[in-house]
Coordinates of N, CA and C in Angstrom, one line a residue:
X1 N -1.9 -5.2 9.8 CA -2.0 -6.6 9.5 C -0.7 -7.5 8.9
X2 N -0.9 -9.0 9.4 CA -0.4 -9.3 9.3 C 0.4 -9.9 8.4
X3 N 1.7 -9.9 8.0 CA 1.9 -10.8 6.7 C 2.3 -12.3 6.9
X4 N 1.8 -13.1 6.0 CA 2.5 -14.6 6.0 C 2.7 -15.1 4.5
X5 N 3.9 -15.8 4.5 CA 4.5 -16.9 3.6 C 4.1 -18.4 3.5
X6 N 3.8 -18.7 3.0 CA 3.4 -20.3 2.7 C 2.5 -20.4 3.9
X7 N 1.7 -19.8 4.9 CA 1.3 -19.9 6.2 C 2.1 -19.4 7.5
X8 N 3.0 -19.1 6.8 CA 4.2 -18.6 7.9 C 4.3 -17.5 8.5
X9 N 4.2 -17.0 9.5 CA 4.6 -15.3 10.1 C 5.6 -14.5 9.1
X10 N 5.1 -13.6 8.6 CA 6.6 -13.8 7.7 C 7.0 -11.8 8.0
X11 N 6.0 -10.8 9.1 CA 5.9 -10.0 9.9 C 4.8 -9.4 10.1
X12 N 5.3 -8.2 10.0 CA 3.5 -6.9 10.4 C 4.0 -5.4 9.6
X13 N 2.7 -5.3 8.7 CA 2.2 -4.2 8.3 C 1.3 -2.9 8.9
X14 N 1.9 -1.9 9.3 CA 0.6 -0.9 9.6 C 0.6 0.4 9.0
X15 N -1.0 0.9 8.7 CA -1.1 1.6 7.8 C -1.5 3.0 9.0
X16 N -1.0 4.2 8.7 CA -1.4 5.6 9.3 C -1.6 6.5 8.2
X17 N -3.1 6.5 8.5 CA -3.7 8.0 7.7 C -3.7 9.2 8.5
X18 N -4.2 10.0 7.6 CA -4.0 11.7 8.5 C -4.0 13.0 7.5
X19 N -5.1 13.2 7.7 CA -5.0 14.7 6.8 C -4.0 16.1 7.0
X20 N -3.5 16.0 6.3 CA -2.6 17.4 6.3 C -3.2 18.6 5.4
X21 N -2.7 19.9 5.2 CA -2.9 20.8 5.2 C -2.9 20.6 3.0
X22 N -4.4 20.5 2.7 CA -4.5 20.6 1.3 C -4.3 19.0 1.2
X23 N -3.7 18.2 1.9 CA -3.4 16.5 1.4 C -3.4 16.0 2.4
X24 N -3.8 14.6 1.6 CA -4.0 14.0 2.9 C -2.9 12.7 2.8
X25 N -1.9 12.3 3.9 CA -0.5 11.9 3.9 C -0.8 10.0 4.5
X26 N 0.2 9.4 4.0 CA -0.3 8.0 4.3 C 1.2 7.6 4.9
X27 N 1.2 6.5 6.1 CA 2.6 6.7 6.2 C 2.7 4.7 6.1
X28 N 2.8 3.6 5.6 CA 3.2 2.3 5.7 C 4.3 1.9 6.1
X29 N 4.6 1.3 7.4 CA 5.7 0.3 8.2 C 5.1 -0.9 8.0
X30 N 6.4 -1.7 6.7 CA 6.4 -3.1 7.0 C 7.6 -3.4 7.6
X31 N 7.3 -4.0 8.6 CA 8.4 -5.2 9.2 C 8.5 -6.5 8.9
X32 N 9.4 -6.7 7.6 CA 9.8 -8.1 8.2 C 10.4 -9.0 8.8
X33 N 9.5 -10.2 9.2 CA 10.5 -11.2 10.1 C 9.7 -12.7 10.1
X34 N 10.4 -13.2 10.8 CA 9.9 -14.6 11.2 C 10.9 -15.8 10.0
X35 N 9.5 -15.7 9.0 CA 10.4 -16.5 8.0 C 11.2 -15.9 6.7
X36 N 10.9 -14.5 7.0 CA 12.0 -13.4 6.2 C 13.2 -12.8 6.9
X37 N 13.9 -12.5 6.0 CA 14.5 -11.7 6.6 C 14.8 -10.6 7.7
X38 N 14.9 -10.1 8.9 CA 13.8 -8.5 9.8 C 15.0 -7.9 8.7
X39 N 13.8 -7.0 8.1 CA 14.2 -5.7 7.8 C 12.9 -4.9 7.6
X40 N 12.9 -3.4 7.6 CA 11.9 -3.0 7.8 C 11.8 -1.3 6.5
X41 N 10.4 -1.6 6.2 CA 10.9 -0.8 4.6 C 9.4 0.4 5.1
X42 N 9.8 1.9 4.7 CA 8.7 2.7 5.7 C 8.2 3.4 4.2
X43 N 6.9 3.5 3.8 CA 6.8 4.1 2.3 C 5.7 5.1 3.2
X44 N 6.2 6.1 2.3 CA 5.2 7.5 2.9 C 4.7 8.6 1.5
X45 N 3.5 8.4 1.4 CA 2.6 9.3 0.4 C 2.2 10.4 1.1
X46 N 1.9 11.1 0.2 CA 1.1 12.5 0.1 C 0.1 12.6 -1.2
X47 N -1.2 12.4 -1.3 CA -2.1 12.7 -2.3 C -3.4 13.8 -2.1
X48 N -3.6 13.6 -3.5 CA -4.8 14.6 -3.1 C -6.3 14.3 -2.5
X49 N -6.5 15.0 -1.9 CA -7.7 14.4 -0.5 C -8.6 13.6 -1.4
X50 N -8.9 14.3 -2.7 CA -10.1 13.4 -3.2 C -10.1 12.8 -4.1
X51 N -9.2 13.2 -5.1 CA -8.9 12.0 -6.4 C -7.8 10.9 -5.9
X52 N -6.9 11.2 -4.9 CA -6.1 10.1 -4.5 C -4.9 10.6 -5.1
X53 N -4.7 11.1 -6.2 CA -3.8 11.3 -7.1 C -2.4 12.0 -6.2
X54 N -0.8 11.2 -6.3 CA 0.3 11.0 -5.6 C 0.4 12.5 -5.8
X55 N 1.0 13.1 -5.1 CA 2.1 14.2 -5.2 C 3.1 14.3 -4.3
X56 N 3.5 13.0 -4.0 CA 5.4 13.0 -3.6 C 5.2 11.5 -2.8
X57 N 5.9 11.4 -3.6 CA 5.7 9.6 -3.0 C 7.6 9.4 -2.2
X58 N 7.2 8.3 -1.2 CA 9.5 8.6 -0.7 C 8.8 7.0 0.0
X59 N 10.3 6.4 0.1 CA 10.1 4.8 0.2 C 11.9 4.8 0.9
X60 N 11.7 4.5 2.1 CA 13.3 3.6 2.6 C 13.1 3.3 4.1
X61 N 13.9 2.8 4.8 CA 14.2 1.8 6.2 C 13.7 3.0 7.4
X62 N 13.4 4.5 7.1 CA 12.2 5.1 8.0 C 13.8 5.2 9.3
X63 N 15.2 5.3 8.9 CA 16.0 5.9 9.9 C 16.5 6.6 9.2
X64 N 16.7 7.0 7.8 CA 17.5 7.9 7.8 C 16.6 8.9 5.8
X65 N 17.9 8.9 5.4 CA 17.5 9.7 3.8 C 16.7 8.3 3.5
X66 N 15.5 8.7 2.4 CA 15.0 7.6 1.9 C 15.6 7.3 0.9
X67 N 15.7 6.1 0.2 CA 16.3 5.6 -0.9 C 15.8 5.7 -2.2
X68 N 14.8 6.1 -1.7 CA 13.6 6.3 -3.5 C 12.7 7.8 -3.2
X69 N 12.8 8.4 -4.0 CA 11.9 9.5 -3.7 C 11.0 9.8 -5.2
X70 N 9.9 10.4 -5.3 CA 9.2 10.4 -6.5 C 8.6 12.4 -5.8
X71 N 8.5 13.2 -7.0 CA 7.8 14.2 -6.9 C 7.0 14.8 -8.2
X72 N 5.8 15.5 -7.6 CA 4.9 15.9 -8.6 C 4.8 17.2 -8.6
X73 N 5.5 18.1 -9.9 CA 5.7 19.5 -9.6 C 4.3 19.7 -10.6
X74 N 3.3 20.4 -10.1 CA 2.7 20.8 -11.1 C 2.7 22.2 -11.7
X75 N 3.5 23.1 -11.1 CA 3.6 24.1 -11.6 C 4.2 24.0 -12.5
X76 N 5.9 23.8 -12.1 CA 6.5 23.3 -13.3 C 6.4 22.0 -14.4
X77 N 5.2 21.4 -14.4 CA 5.1 20.1 -15.4 C 6.1 19.2 -15.3
X78 N 6.2 19.0 -14.1 CA 7.7 18.1 -13.8 C 7.4 17.0 -13.1
X79 N 8.2 15.8 -13.3 CA 7.7 14.5 -12.3 C 9.3 14.1 -12.1
X80 N 9.9 14.1 -10.9 CA 11.1 14.0 -10.8 C 11.5 12.7 -9.6
X81 N 12.2 12.2 -10.3 CA 12.8 10.6 -9.3 C 13.8 11.2 -9.1
X82 N 14.3 10.6 -7.8 CA 15.5 10.3 -7.6 C 15.7 8.9 -6.6
X83 N 17.1 8.1 -6.5 CA 17.5 7.3 -6.5 C 18.7 7.3 -6.3
X84 N 19.1 6.8 -4.6 CA 20.3 7.5 -4.1 C 21.3 8.6 -4.6
X85 N 21.7 9.3 -5.8 CA 22.7 9.9 -6.2 C 22.2 10.5 -7.6
X86 N 21.2 9.6 -8.2 CA 20.7 9.4 -9.5 C 18.8 10.1 -9.2
X87 N 19.2 11.4 -10.3 CA 17.7 12.4 -10.5 C 17.9 12.1 -11.8
X88 N 16.0 11.8 -12.1 CA 15.8 12.2 -13.6 C 14.5 13.0 -13.1
X89 N 14.5 13.4 -14.6 CA 12.9 14.3 -14.4 C 12.3 13.8 -16.3
X90 N 11.1 14.0 -16.2 CA 10.0 13.5 -17.1 C 9.0 15.2 -17.1
X91 N 7.8 15.3 -18.2 CA 7.2 15.7 -18.0 C 5.9 15.4 -17.3
X92 N 5.0 16.0 -16.7 CA 4.4 15.6 -16.0 C 2.7 15.5 -17.1
X93 N 2.7 14.7 -17.4 CA 1.1 14.7 -18.6 C 0.1 14.2 -17.8
X94 N -0.1 13.4 -17.0 CA -1.6 12.6 -16.3 C -1.2 12.7 -15.0
X95 N -2.3 12.6 -14.1 CA -2.6 12.5 -12.9 C -1.8 10.7 -12.2
X96 N -1.0 10.7 -11.6 CA -0.1 9.3 -11.6 C -0.2 9.3 -10.4
X97 N -0.2 7.5 -9.2 CA -0.2 7.3 -8.5 C 0.9 6.8 -8.0
X98 N 1.1 6.3 -7.0 CA 2.1 5.9 -6.7 C 1.5 4.2 -6.0
X99 N 2.7 3.7 -5.5 CA 2.6 2.1 -4.7 C 1.1 2.2 -3.7
X100 N 1.1 3.3 -2.7 CA 0.6 3.4 -1.3 C -1.0 4.2 -2.0
X101 N -0.9 5.7 -2.6 CA -2.2 5.5 -3.3 C -3.2 4.9 -4.3
X102 N -2.1 4.1 -4.8 CA -3.1 3.5 -5.9 C -3.8 2.2 -5.4
X103 N -3.1 1.7 -4.1 CA -4.0 1.0 -3.1 C -5.6 1.5 -2.4
X104 N -5.2 3.0 -2.1 CA -5.9 4.0 -1.6 C -7.2 4.0 -2.6
X105 N -6.8 3.8 -3.9 CA -7.7 4.6 -4.4 C -8.5 3.4 -4.8
X106 N -8.3 2.3 -5.0 CA -8.7 0.8 -5.5 C -10.3 0.5 -4.6
X107 N -10.0 1.4 -3.2 CA -11.1 1.1 -2.5 C -12.0 2.2 -3.3
X108 N -12.2 3.6 -3.9 CA -13.4 4.1 -4.3 C -13.7 3.7 -5.8
X109 N -13.5 2.3 -6.4 CA -14.1 1.8 -7.7 C -15.2 1.2 -7.5
X110 N -15.5 0.8 -6.1 CA -16.4 0.1 -5.9 C -17.4 -0.7 -6.7
X111 N -16.3 -2.0 -7.6 CA -16.7 -3.5 -7.8 C -16.4 -2.7 -9.3
X112 N -15.7 -1.5 -9.8 CA -15.8 -1.6 -11.3 C -15.4 -2.6 -11.9
X113 N -15.3 -2.9 -13.1 CA -14.9 -4.0 -13.7 C -13.6 -4.1 -14.0
X114 N -13.0 -3.1 -14.7 CA -11.7 -2.7 -15.6 C -11.5 -1.1 -14.9
X115 N -10.0 -0.9 -14.8 CA -9.8 0.3 -15.2 C -8.2 0.3 -15.1
X116 N -7.5 1.5 -15.1 CA -6.1 1.7 -15.5 C -5.5 2.7 -14.4
X117 N -4.6 2.8 -13.9 CA -3.6 3.6 -13.6 C -2.7 4.2 -13.4
X118 N -1.8 5.5 -13.9 CA -0.7 6.0 -14.8 C 0.8 5.7 -13.1
X119 N 1.2 5.2 -13.2 CA 2.1 5.4 -12.1 C 3.5 5.8 -12.8
X120 N 4.9 5.9 -12.3 CA 6.4 6.1 -12.9 C 6.7 5.1 -13.6
X121 N 6.4 4.0 -13.2 CA 7.2 2.9 -13.8 C 6.3 2.2 -14.9
X122 N 5.1 2.8 -15.2 CA 4.5 2.5 -16.7 C 2.8 2.3 -16.1
X123 N 1.8 1.5 -16.7 CA 0.8 1.2 -16.9 C 0.0 0.2 -16.0
X124 N -0.7 0.7 -14.9 CA -1.1 -0.4 -14.1 C -2.4 -0.3 -14.9
X125 N -2.8 -2.2 -15.1 CA -4.2 -2.3 -15.2 C -4.7 -3.3 -14.1
X126 N -6.0 -3.0 -14.0 CA -6.7 -2.8 -13.0 C -8.1 -4.3 -13.5
X127 N -8.4 -5.5 -13.5 CA -9.5 -6.4 -13.5 C -10.2 -6.9 -12.5
X128 N -11.3 -6.7 -12.5 CA -12.5 -7.6 -11.1 C -12.6 -8.8 -11.5
X129 N -12.3 -9.5 -10.6 CA -12.5 -11.0 -10.4 C -13.7 -11.0 -9.7
X130 N -14.1 -12.6 -9.5 CA -15.5 -12.7 -8.9 C -15.2 -12.5 -7.7
X131 N -16.5 -11.9 -6.7 CA -16.2 -11.4 -5.0 C -15.9 -12.5 -3.8
X132 N -15.3 -11.9 -3.2 CA -15.2 -13.4 -2.3 C -14.9 -12.6 -0.8
X133 N -15.7 -13.6 0.6 CA -15.5 -13.4 1.6 C -14.7 -13.6 2.5
X134 N -13.6 -12.6 2.9 CA -12.9 -12.8 3.9 C -12.6 -12.3 5.4
X135 N -12.9 -13.2 5.9 CA -13.2 -13.0 7.3 C -14.7 -12.6 8.0
X136 N -15.9 -13.2 6.9 CA -16.7 -12.8 6.9 C -17.1 -11.4 6.7
X137 N -16.4 -11.1 5.7 CA -16.9 -9.8 4.8 C -17.2 -9.8 3.3
X138 N -17.8 -9.5 2.8 CA -17.8 -9.8 1.3 C -16.6 -8.5 0.5
X139 N -16.0 -9.1 -0.1 CA -14.7 -7.9 -0.5 C -15.2 -8.5 -2.1
X140 N -14.7 -7.1 -2.8 CA -14.4 -7.5 -4.2 C -13.1 -7.3 -4.5
X141 N -13.2 -8.3 -5.7 CA -11.4 -8.8 -5.2 C -10.8 -8.1 -7.0
X142 N -9.8 -7.7 -7.1 CA -8.8 -7.2 -8.0 C -7.7 -7.7 -8.1
X143 N -7.6 -8.2 -9.8 CA -6.2 -8.4 -9.8 C -5.5 -7.2 -11.0
X144 N -4.0 -7.4 -10.4 CA -3.0 -5.7 -10.5 C -2.2 -6.8 -11.7
X145 N -2.0 -5.9 -12.9 CA -1.1 -6.5 -14.1 C -0.5 -4.6 -14.4
X146 N 0.9 -4.8 -14.5 CA 2.1 -5.8 -14.4 C 2.0 -6.3 -12.5
X147 N 3.0 -7.6 -12.3 CA 3.0 -7.2 -10.6 C 2.3 -8.3 -11.0
X148 N 1.3 -9.1 -11.2 CA 0.2 -10.1 -10.7 C -0.3 -10.3 -8.8
X149 N -0.6 -9.2 -8.6 CA -1.0 -8.6 -7.2 C -2.8 -8.9 -7.0
X150 N -3.1 -8.9 -6.1 CA -4.8 -9.5 -5.6 C -5.0 -8.6 -4.3
X151 N -5.9 -8.0 -4.6 CA -6.6 -6.6 -3.6 C -7.8 -6.9 -3.2
X152 N -7.9 -7.5 -1.7 CA -9.6 -7.4 -1.5 C -9.9 -6.5 -0.7
X153 N -11.0 -5.7 -1.4 CA -11.6 -4.9 -0.8 C -13.0 -4.9 -0.2
X154 N -13.5 -4.5 1.2 CA -14.9 -4.7 1.6 C -15.8 -3.8 0.9
X155 N -16.6 -4.4 0.9 CA -17.9 -4.1 0.1 C -18.7 -2.8 0.8
X156 N -18.2 -2.8 2.2 CA -19.6 -2.2 2.6 C -18.4 -1.0 3.4
X157 N -19.2 0.3 3.6 CA -18.3 0.8 3.9 C -17.5 1.0 5.6
X158 N -16.1 1.8 5.9 CA -15.7 2.0 4.9 C -14.8 1.8 3.8
X159 N -14.8 0.6 3.4 CA -14.1 -0.2 2.5 C -12.8 -0.4 2.6
X160 N -12.5 -1.0 4.1 CA -11.1 -1.5 4.0 C -10.6 -2.4 3.0
X161 N -9.4 -2.1 3.0 CA -8.7 -3.2 2.8 C -8.3 -4.6 3.5
X162 N -8.9 -5.7 2.9 CA -9.0 -6.5 3.9 C -7.2 -7.6 4.0
X163 N -7.3 -7.9 2.5 CA -6.0 -8.5 2.2 C -5.6 -8.3 1.0
X164 N -3.9 -8.3 0.9 CA -3.4 -8.0 -0.7 C -1.9 -8.9 -0.4
X165 N -2.0 -10.0 -2.0 CA -1.3 -10.7 -2.2 C -0.1 -10.3 -3.3
X166 N 0.8 -10.3 -2.8 CA 2.0 -9.7 -3.3 C 3.2 -11.1 -3.6
X167 N 3.4 -11.5 -5.6 CA 4.1 -12.1 -5.4 C 5.9 -11.6 -5.1
X168 N 6.4 -12.1 -4.2 CA 8.2 -12.1 -4.3 C 8.6 -12.9 -5.1
X169 N 10.3 -12.9 -4.6 CA 11.1 -13.4 -4.8 C 11.3 -14.9 -3.9
X170 N 10.1 -14.4 -2.6 CA 10.3 -15.8 -1.6 C 9.2 -16.6 -2.2
X171 N 8.5 -16.2 -2.5 CA 6.8 -16.9 -2.8 C 6.0 -15.9 -3.2
X172 N 4.9 -16.0 -2.9 CA 3.4 -15.0 -2.6 C 3.3 -14.3 -1.0
X173 N 3.5 -13.4 -0.6 CA 3.7 -12.9 0.8 C 2.3 -12.1 1.0
X174 N 1.4 -12.8 1.8 CA -0.4 -11.9 2.2 C -0.3 -11.0 3.5
X175 N -0.7 -10.6 3.0 CA -1.0 -9.6 4.0 C -2.6 -9.4 4.4
X176 N -2.9 -9.3 5.8 CA -4.8 -9.7 5.8 C -4.8 -9.4 7.3
X177 N -6.3 -8.2 7.1 CA -6.5 -7.7 8.7 C -6.7 -8.9 9.5
X178 N -6.5 -8.7 10.6 CA -6.9 -9.9 11.3 C -5.9 -10.2 12.9
X179 N -6.2 -11.5 13.2 CA -5.3 -11.9 14.5 C -4.4 -12.6 13.9
X180 N -3.0 -11.9 14.5 CA -1.6 -12.3 14.0 C -1.4 -14.2 14.4
X181 N -0.6 -14.8 13.7 CA -0.6 -16.5 13.3 C 0.1 -16.3 14.8
X182 N 0.6 -17.5 15.0 CA 1.8 -17.6 16.4 C 3.0 -17.6 15.6
X183 N 3.5 -16.8 16.7 CA 5.2 -16.3 16.3 C 6.3 -16.3 17.2
X184 N 7.5 -16.7 17.0 CA 8.4 -17.0 17.8 C 8.3 -15.1 18.5
X185 N 9.1 -15.7 20.2 CA 9.2 -14.7 21.6 C 8.0 -13.9 22.1
X186 N 9.1 -13.5 22.8 CA 8.3 -14.0 24.2 C 7.1 -12.5 24.4
X187 N 6.9 -11.8 25.8 CA 6.0 -11.1 25.6 C 6.4 -9.6 25.0
X188 N 7.6 -9.5 24.8 CA 7.7 -7.9 23.7 C 7.2 -7.8 22.2
X189 N 7.6 -9.3 21.8 CA 6.4 -9.4 20.9 C 5.3 -8.9 20.8
X190 N 4.2 -10.2 21.5 CA 3.3 -9.6 22.2 C 2.7 -8.5 22.3
X191 N 3.4 -7.0 22.6 CA 2.9 -6.3 23.1 C 3.3 -5.6 21.4
X192 N 3.8 -5.8 21.1 CA 4.3 -5.0 19.8 C 3.0 -5.3 18.9
X193 N 2.5 -6.6 18.8 CA 1.3 -7.1 17.9 C 0.1 -6.6 18.6
X194 N 0.2 -6.4 20.0 CA -1.1 -5.4 20.3 C -1.2 -4.0 19.8
X195 N 0.0 -3.3 20.1 CA 0.5 -2.0 19.7 C -0.1 -1.9 18.3
X196 N 0.0 -2.5 17.3 CA -0.1 -2.5 15.9 C -1.5 -2.7 15.4
X197 N -2.2 -3.7 16.4 CA -3.4 -3.3 16.1 C -4.3 -3.0 16.4
X198 N -4.0 -1.9 17.1 CA -4.8 -0.7 18.1 C -4.3 1.0 16.5
X199 N -3.4 0.3 16.3 CA -2.8 1.6 15.5 C -3.8 1.3 14.3
X200 N -4.0 0.2 13.5 CA -4.9 -0.4 12.4 C -6.4 0.6 12.6
X201 N -6.9 0.4 13.8 CA -7.8 0.8 13.9 C -8.1 2.2 13.5

């Protein structure tokens, strides 16, 4: 996916999904660039392959130990959150999603008007908005609160995420599938973009 801010190139995001033993693993690497500071963020989610409920989630720069971790231990009935040296646990009373598994779970709603999901930071409310065509693909449009994010999901199988819009301190950042916009850089940058598009497929 190509990131843009105010119509200007702001980086790239690559999603990789693959099955592991009894779980679905998703890795999302976001490389901010262009009009944004060059920062890498790597999110890794392990989830139930059918319900897409989160079993573990980490977030960091991909080069060292994650800066944020969440684990869901159903044997002990605890949710454990770690950030730096701080660690806190709480009872596991619901099925939880993380920021990655939530977006993948939205693909299964197939136009449901309203839904809700539990995250460790609180409850996410999902509202369906009028359908929209994105690059020639009819999409369901979902609005998420809190966060005020918009998610556009293909109506036809395989129900890909076509566009994400997330408010930030810099302004709304849009992630969309398709050809990247013009950006500064030489052939090395072009090669990286071609590799990212191959991985998306």
